[in-house]
CSV table of C-alpha atoms and ligand atoms in Angstrom, one decimal:
chain,number,residue,atom,x,y,z
A,23,MET,CA,-11.1,6.7,-9.6
A,24,THR,CA,-9.8,3.2,-9.4
A,25,PHE,CA,-9.9,1.1,-6.2
A,26,HIS,CA,-7.3,-1.8,-6.2
A,27,VAL,CA,-8.2,-4.3,-3.4
A,28,LEU,CA,-5.6,-6.8,-2.2
A,29,THR,CA,-7.7,-9.6,-0.6
A,30,LEU,CA,-8.2,-13.3,-0.1
A,31,PHE,CA,-11.9,-12.9,-0.9
A,32,PRO,CA,-12.2,-10.9,-4.1
A,33,GLU,CA,-15.8,-12.2,-4.7
A,34,MET,CA,-16.9,-10.7,-1.4
A,35,ILE,CA,-15.6,-7.3,-2.5
A,36,ARG,CA,-17.1,-7.5,-6.0
A,37,GLN,CA,-20.5,-8.6,-4.8
A,38,GLY,CA,-20.6,-6.0,-2.0
A,39,LEU,CA,-19.9,-3.1,-4.3
A,40,ASP,CA,-21.6,-3.9,-7.7
A,41,THR,CA,-25.1,-2.8,-6.5
A,42,SER,CA,-27.2,0.4,-6.6
A,43,ILE,CA,-25.3,3.7,-6.6
A,44,LEU,CA,-21.7,2.3,-6.8
A,45,GLY,CA,-22.8,-0.2,-9.4
A,46,ARG,CA,-24.2,2.6,-11.6
A,47,ALA,CA,-20.9,4.6,-11.2
A,48,MET,CA,-18.9,1.6,-12.2
A,49,ASP,CA,-21.0,1.0,-15.2
A,50,ALA,CA,-20.6,4.7,-16.1
A,51,GLY,CA,-16.8,4.3,-15.8
A,52,ILE,CA,-16.5,7.0,-13.1
A,53,LEU,CA,-15.3,4.3,-10.6
A,54,LYS,CA,-13.3,1.2,-11.3
A,55,LEU,CA,-12.8,-1.8,-9.1
A,56,ASN,CA,-9.7,-4.0,-9.5
A,57,THR,CA,-9.6,-6.9,-7.1
A,58,VAL,CA,-6.4,-8.8,-6.7
A,59,ASN,CA,-6.4,-12.3,-5.0
A,60,ILE,CA,-3.4,-12.5,-2.7
A,61,ARG,CA,-3.5,-16.3,-3.0
A,62,ASP,CA,-2.5,-16.0,-6.6
A,63,PHE,CA,0.9,-14.8,-5.4
A,64,SER,CA,1.5,-17.8,-3.1
A,65,THR,CA,4.6,-19.7,-4.1
A,66,ASP,CA,3.6,-22.6,-1.8
A,67,LYS,CA,2.5,-25.8,-3.6
A,68,HIS,CA,-0.7,-25.8,-1.4
A,69,LYS,CA,-1.3,-22.1,-2.1
A,70,HIS,CA,-0.8,-21.2,1.6
A,71,VAL,CA,-0.4,-17.5,2.4
A,72,ASP,CA,-0.2,-17.8,6.2
A,73,ASP,CA,2.1,-19.4,8.8
A,74,TYR,CA,2.7,-19.7,12.6
A,75,PRO,CA,3.7,-16.6,14.5
A,76,TYR,CA,7.4,-16.2,15.6
A,77,GLY,CA,7.4,-16.1,19.3
A,78,GLY,CA,4.3,-18.3,19.6
A,79,GLY,CA,0.7,-17.5,20.3
A,80,ALA,CA,-2.7,-18.3,18.9
A,81,GLY,CA,-3.6,-18.2,15.3
A,82,MET,CA,-1.8,-17.6,12.0
A,83,VAL,CA,-0.1,-14.6,10.5
A,84,MET,CA,-0.3,-13.6,6.8
A,85,GLN,CA,3.2,-13.9,5.2
A,86,ALA,CA,5.0,-10.9,3.7
A,87,PRO,CA,6.0,-12.2,0.2
A,88,PRO,CA,2.5,-12.9,-1.4
A,89,ILE,CA,1.2,-9.5,-0.1
A,90,TYR,CA,4.3,-7.7,-1.4
A,91,ASP,CA,4.1,-9.4,-4.8
A,92,ALA,CA,0.3,-8.7,-5.0
A,93,TRP,CA,1.1,-5.0,-4.3
A,94,ARG,CA,3.9,-4.9,-6.8
A,95,SER,CA,1.6,-6.3,-9.5
A,96,VAL,CA,-0.6,-3.3,-9.0
A,97,ALA,CA,2.0,-0.6,-8.4
A,98,GLU,CA,3.9,-1.5,-11.5
A,99,THR,CA,0.9,-0.7,-13.7
A,100,LEU,CA,0.5,2.8,-12.1
A,101,PRO,CA,2.4,6.0,-12.7
A,102,GLU,CA,5.7,6.6,-10.8
A,103,LYS,CA,3.8,8.6,-8.2
A,104,LYS,CA,3.5,6.7,-4.9
A,105,THR,CA,-0.1,5.5,-4.7
A,106,ARG,CA,-1.5,5.5,-1.2
A,107,VAL,CA,-2.1,2.1,0.4
A,108,VAL,CA,-4.9,1.9,3.0
A,109,TYR,CA,-4.5,-1.0,5.5
A,110,LEU,CA,-7.7,-1.9,7.4
A,111,THR,CA,-6.9,-2.7,11.0
A,112,PRO,CA,-8.2,-2.0,14.5
A,113,GLN,CA,-4.7,-0.5,15.1
A,114,GLY,CA,-5.3,2.2,12.4
A,115,ARG,CA,-6.3,5.9,12.6
A,116,PRO,CA,-10.1,6.2,13.1
A,117,PHE,CA,-11.8,6.7,9.7
A,118,THR,CA,-13.7,10.0,9.3
A,119,GLN,CA,-15.7,11.9,6.7
A,120,GLN,CA,-12.7,14.3,6.3
A,121,MET,CA,-10.5,11.3,5.4
A,122,ALA,CA,-13.2,10.2,2.8
A,123,ILE,CA,-13.1,13.6,1.2
A,124,GLU,CA,-9.3,13.6,1.0
A,125,LEU,CA,-9.0,10.1,-0.4
A,126,ALA,CA,-11.6,10.9,-3.0
A,127,ALA,CA,-9.1,13.3,-4.6
A,128,GLU,CA,-6.7,10.3,-5.4
A,129,GLU,CA,-6.8,8.8,-9.0
A,130,ASP,CA,-5.9,5.4,-7.6
A,131,LEU,CA,-6.2,3.9,-4.1
A,132,ILE,CA,-4.8,0.5,-3.0
A,133,LEU,CA,-6.6,-1.2,-0.1
A,134,LEU,CA,-5.0,-4.2,1.8
A,135,CYS,CA,-7.4,-6.6,3.6
A,136,GLY,CA,-5.8,-8.7,6.3
A,137,HIS,CA,-7.1,-12.0,7.7
A,138,TYR,CA,-6.2,-14.4,10.5
A,139,GLU,CA,-4.5,-12.8,13.5
A,140,GLY,CA,-2.7,-10.2,11.4
A,141,VAL,CA,0.0,-9.5,8.8
A,142,ASP,CA,3.8,-9.8,9.0
A,143,GLU,CA,4.8,-6.3,10.2
A,144,ARG,CA,7.7,-6.0,7.7
A,145,VAL,CA,5.5,-5.9,4.6
A,146,LEU,CA,3.3,-3.3,6.3
A,147,GLU,CA,6.3,-1.1,6.9
A,148,GLU,CA,7.2,-1.3,3.3
A,149,ILE,CA,3.9,-0.7,1.5
A,150,VAL,CA,1.3,0.8,3.9
A,151,THR,CA,0.9,4.6,3.9
A,152,ASP,CA,-2.5,4.9,5.7
A,153,PRO,CA,-3.4,2.4,8.5
A,154,VAL,CA,-7.2,2.9,9.0
A,155,SER,CA,-9.7,1.6,11.5
A,156,ILE,CA,-13.5,1.8,10.9
A,157,GLY,CA,-14.2,1.5,14.6
A,158,ASP,CA,-13.4,-0.1,17.9
A,159,TYR,CA,-14.7,-3.6,17.3
A,160,VAL,CA,-13.2,-6.7,15.7
A,161,LEU,CA,-14.3,-8.0,12.3
A,162,THR,CA,-13.3,-11.4,10.9
A,163,GLY,CA,-11.3,-9.8,8.1
A,164,GLY,CA,-10.5,-6.5,6.5
A,165,GLU,CA,-13.0,-6.9,3.6
A,166,LEU,CA,-16.1,-5.3,5.2
A,167,ALA,CA,-13.9,-2.5,6.5
A,168,ALA,CA,-12.5,-1.9,3.0
A,169,MET,CA,-16.0,-1.8,1.5
A,170,VAL,CA,-17.0,0.8,4.1
A,171,VAL,CA,-14.1,2.9,3.2
A,172,ILE,CA,-14.7,2.5,-0.6
A,173,ASP,CA,-18.4,3.3,-0.2
A,174,ALA,CA,-17.7,6.5,1.8
A,175,VAL,CA,-14.9,7.6,-0.5
A,176,SER,CA,-16.9,6.8,-3.7
A,177,ARG,CA,-19.8,9.1,-2.8
A,178,MET,CA,-17.4,12.0,-2.5
A,179,VAL,CA,-16.0,11.4,-6.1
A,180,PRO,CA,-17.6,14.0,-8.5
A,181,GLY,CA,-20.3,12.5,-10.6
A,182,VAL,CA,-21.0,9.4,-8.4
A,183,LEU,CA,-24.1,11.0,-6.8
A,184,THR,CA,-26.8,12.8,-8.7
A,185,ASN,CA,-27.9,16.3,-7.4
A,186,GLU,CA,-30.9,14.5,-5.9
A,187,GLU,CA,-28.6,12.1,-3.9
A,188,SER,CA,-25.9,14.6,-2.8
A,189,GLY,CA,-27.6,17.5,-1.0
A,190,SER,CA,-26.4,18.5,2.4
A,191,ASP,CA,-24.2,15.6,3.4
A,192,GLU,CA,-26.3,15.2,6.5
A,193,SER,CA,-24.4,14.6,9.6
A,194,PHE,CA,-20.9,16.2,9.9
A,195,MET,CA,-21.1,18.9,7.3
A,196,ASN,CA,-22.1,21.3,10.1
A,197,GLY,CA,-20.4,19.3,12.8
A,198,LEU,CA,-23.8,18.2,14.3
A,199,LEU,CA,-26.0,15.2,13.9
A,200,GLU,CA,-28.8,15.5,11.4
A,201,TYR,CA,-32.3,16.5,12.4
A,202,PRO,CA,-35.2,14.1,12.1
A,203,GLN,CA,-37.1,13.7,8.8
A,204,TYR,CA,-40.8,13.1,8.1
A,205,THR,CA,-42.9,12.2,5.0
A,206,ARG,CA,-46.5,11.1,4.4
A,207,PRO,CA,-48.6,9.8,6.0
A,208,GLU,CA,-49.4,12.8,8.2
A,209,VAL,CA,-50.2,10.5,11.1
A,210,PHE,CA,-48.5,7.1,11.6
A,211,HIS,CA,-49.6,4.8,14.5
A,212,GLY,CA,-51.1,7.8,16.2
A,213,ARG,CA,-48.0,9.9,15.8
A,214,PRO,CA,-48.5,13.2,13.9
A,215,VAL,CA,-45.7,15.0,12.0
A,216,PRO,CA,-44.5,17.8,14.2
A,217,GLU,CA,-46.8,20.8,13.6
A,218,VAL,CA,-44.0,23.3,12.9
A,219,LEU,CA,-43.0,21.3,9.7
A,220,ARG,CA,-46.5,21.8,8.3
A,221,SER,CA,-46.7,25.5,9.2
A,222,GLY,CA,-44.8,26.7,6.1
A,223,HIS,CA,-43.0,29.2,8.4
A,224,HIS,CA,-39.4,28.7,7.1
A,225,ALA,CA,-37.6,30.6,9.8
A,226,ARG,CA,-39.4,28.6,12.5
A,227,ILE,CA,-38.7,25.3,10.6
A,228,SER,CA,-34.9,26.1,10.4
A,229,GLU,CA,-34.8,27.0,14.1
A,230,TRP,CA,-36.6,23.8,15.1
A,231,ARG,CA,-34.3,21.7,13.0
A,232,ARG,CA,-31.2,23.3,14.4
A,233,GLN,CA,-32.5,22.7,17.9
A,234,GLN,CA,-33.3,19.0,17.1
A,235,SER,CA,-29.7,18.6,15.8
A,236,LEU,CA,-28.4,20.1,19.0
A,237,LEU,CA,-30.6,17.9,21.2
A,238,ARG,CA,-29.6,14.7,19.3
A,239,THR,CA,-25.9,15.6,19.3
A,240,ARG,CA,-26.0,16.4,23.1
A,241,ALA,CA,-27.7,13.0,23.7
A,242,MET,CA,-25.7,10.8,21.4
A,243,ARG,CA,-22.4,12.5,20.6
A,244,PRO,CA,-21.8,15.2,23.2
A,245,GLU,CA,-18.0,15.4,22.4
A,246,LEU,CA,-19.0,16.9,19.0
A,247,LEU,CA,-20.3,20.0,20.8
A,248,LEU,CA,-16.9,20.8,22.2
A,249,LYS,CA,-15.3,21.2,18.7
A,250,GLU,CA,-14.2,24.7,17.5
A,251,GLY,CA,-16.6,26.6,15.3
A,252,VAL,CA,-19.6,24.3,15.6
A,253,LEU,CA,-21.8,26.3,17.9
A,254,THR,CA,-23.2,29.7,17.3
A,255,PRO,CA,-24.0,32.1,20.2
A,256,LYS,CA,-27.7,31.3,19.7
A,257,ASP,CA,-26.9,27.5,19.9
A,258,ARG,CA,-25.0,28.1,23.2
A,259,ARG,CA,-28.0,30.0,24.7
A,260,PHE,CA,-30.3,27.2,23.6
A,261,LEU,CA,-28.1,24.5,25.2
A,262,GLN,CA,-27.7,26.7,28.3
A,263,SER,CA,-31.5,26.9,28.7
A,264,LEU,CA,-31.7,23.1,28.6
A,265,ASP,CA,-29.0,22.8,31.3
A,266,GLU,CA,-30.9,25.3,33.5
A,267,ASN,CA,-34.1,23.3,33.2
A,268,ILE,CA,-32.2,20.1,34.3
A,269,SER,CA,-30.9,22.0,37.4
A,270,LYS,CA,-34.4,23.2,38.3
A,271,ASN,CA,-35.8,19.7,38.1
A,272,GLU,CA,-33.1,18.3,40.5
B,321,4GX,N1,-11.4,-1.5,11.2
B,321,4GX,N2,-10.4,-6.1,11.2
B,321,4GX,C1,-8.3,-6.7,10.0
B,321,4GX,C2,-7.1,-8.8,10.5
B,321,4GX,C3,-6.1,-8.2,11.4
B,321,4GX,C4,-5.9,-8.8,12.7
B,321,4GX,C5,-5.0,-8.2,13.6
B,321,4GX,C6,-4.4,-6.7,11.9
B,321,4GX,C7,-4.2,-7.2,13.1
B,321,4GX,C8,-11.0,-3.7,11.3
B,321,4GX,C9,-11.6,-2.6,12.0
B,321,4GX,C10,-11.0,-5.1,11.8
B,321,4GX,C11,-10.4,-7.4,11.8
B,321,4GX,C12,-9.6,-6.0,9.9
B,321,4GX,C13,-9.1,-8.1,11.8
B,321,4GX,N3,-5.3,-7.2,11.0
B,321,4GX,N4,-10.5,-3.2,10.2
B,321,4GX,N5,-8.4,-8.0,10.5
B,321,4GX,N6,-12.3,-2.6,13.1
B,321,4GX,O1,-11.7,-5.3,12.8
B,321,4GX,O2,-10.7,-1.9,10.1
């Protein structure tokens, strides 16, 4: 799979992704990274790519023509088929594991990183297929968000992770947050590993882990418990018993 990143900071993207697992997958040719510097498509003698907003207001807006021409330079190297263009913006659809799985099926993906106060809406209307937000906070530019998306998509591309690295896909595969993990030493700062995990009793271990997942999800992400098909009847009885104990203590 090839990621084409349209950005004013190609070095930031390259440096952020050439390490560890993704670096290995790039060396192996499973993933490719093509960074395109939007500034190379400025026609301005000072290489400007931004200007004042029509209607006034603070800050600068990225101009349409350099972004369009940067996109064209990539799109014309790709097959007829309309390659998806992800635009990183707080105004986008919230990024999820499901989206990472779907995007990993694409042969090419174009990502557009904005800067300043935003991008001229007209070029977005012409080229963007998927406006995506990585969360409700404001970054200084789209590059870190693009790297988050590339990282999450890459690990879903077949061959990027070893069997060792893939495993269960932790949080979200079963719709719950992952249970806590422990390794040696058996006691750390006076805290022993939970006895059940050393018991060798696999049914009890599975039940304990499931309950830990439910407890964590209830504490940190209670909205996940309301989704269809996540809870078994046994899960419901366990959560019910917790709620009954709260009532008693009141
Ligand atoms: N999830 N940013 C985009 C430039 C910008 C400003 C205004 C459109 C309108 C972000 C996020 C994010 C910061 C990327 C501002 N673009 N991207 N950038 N949260 O905060 O994706």
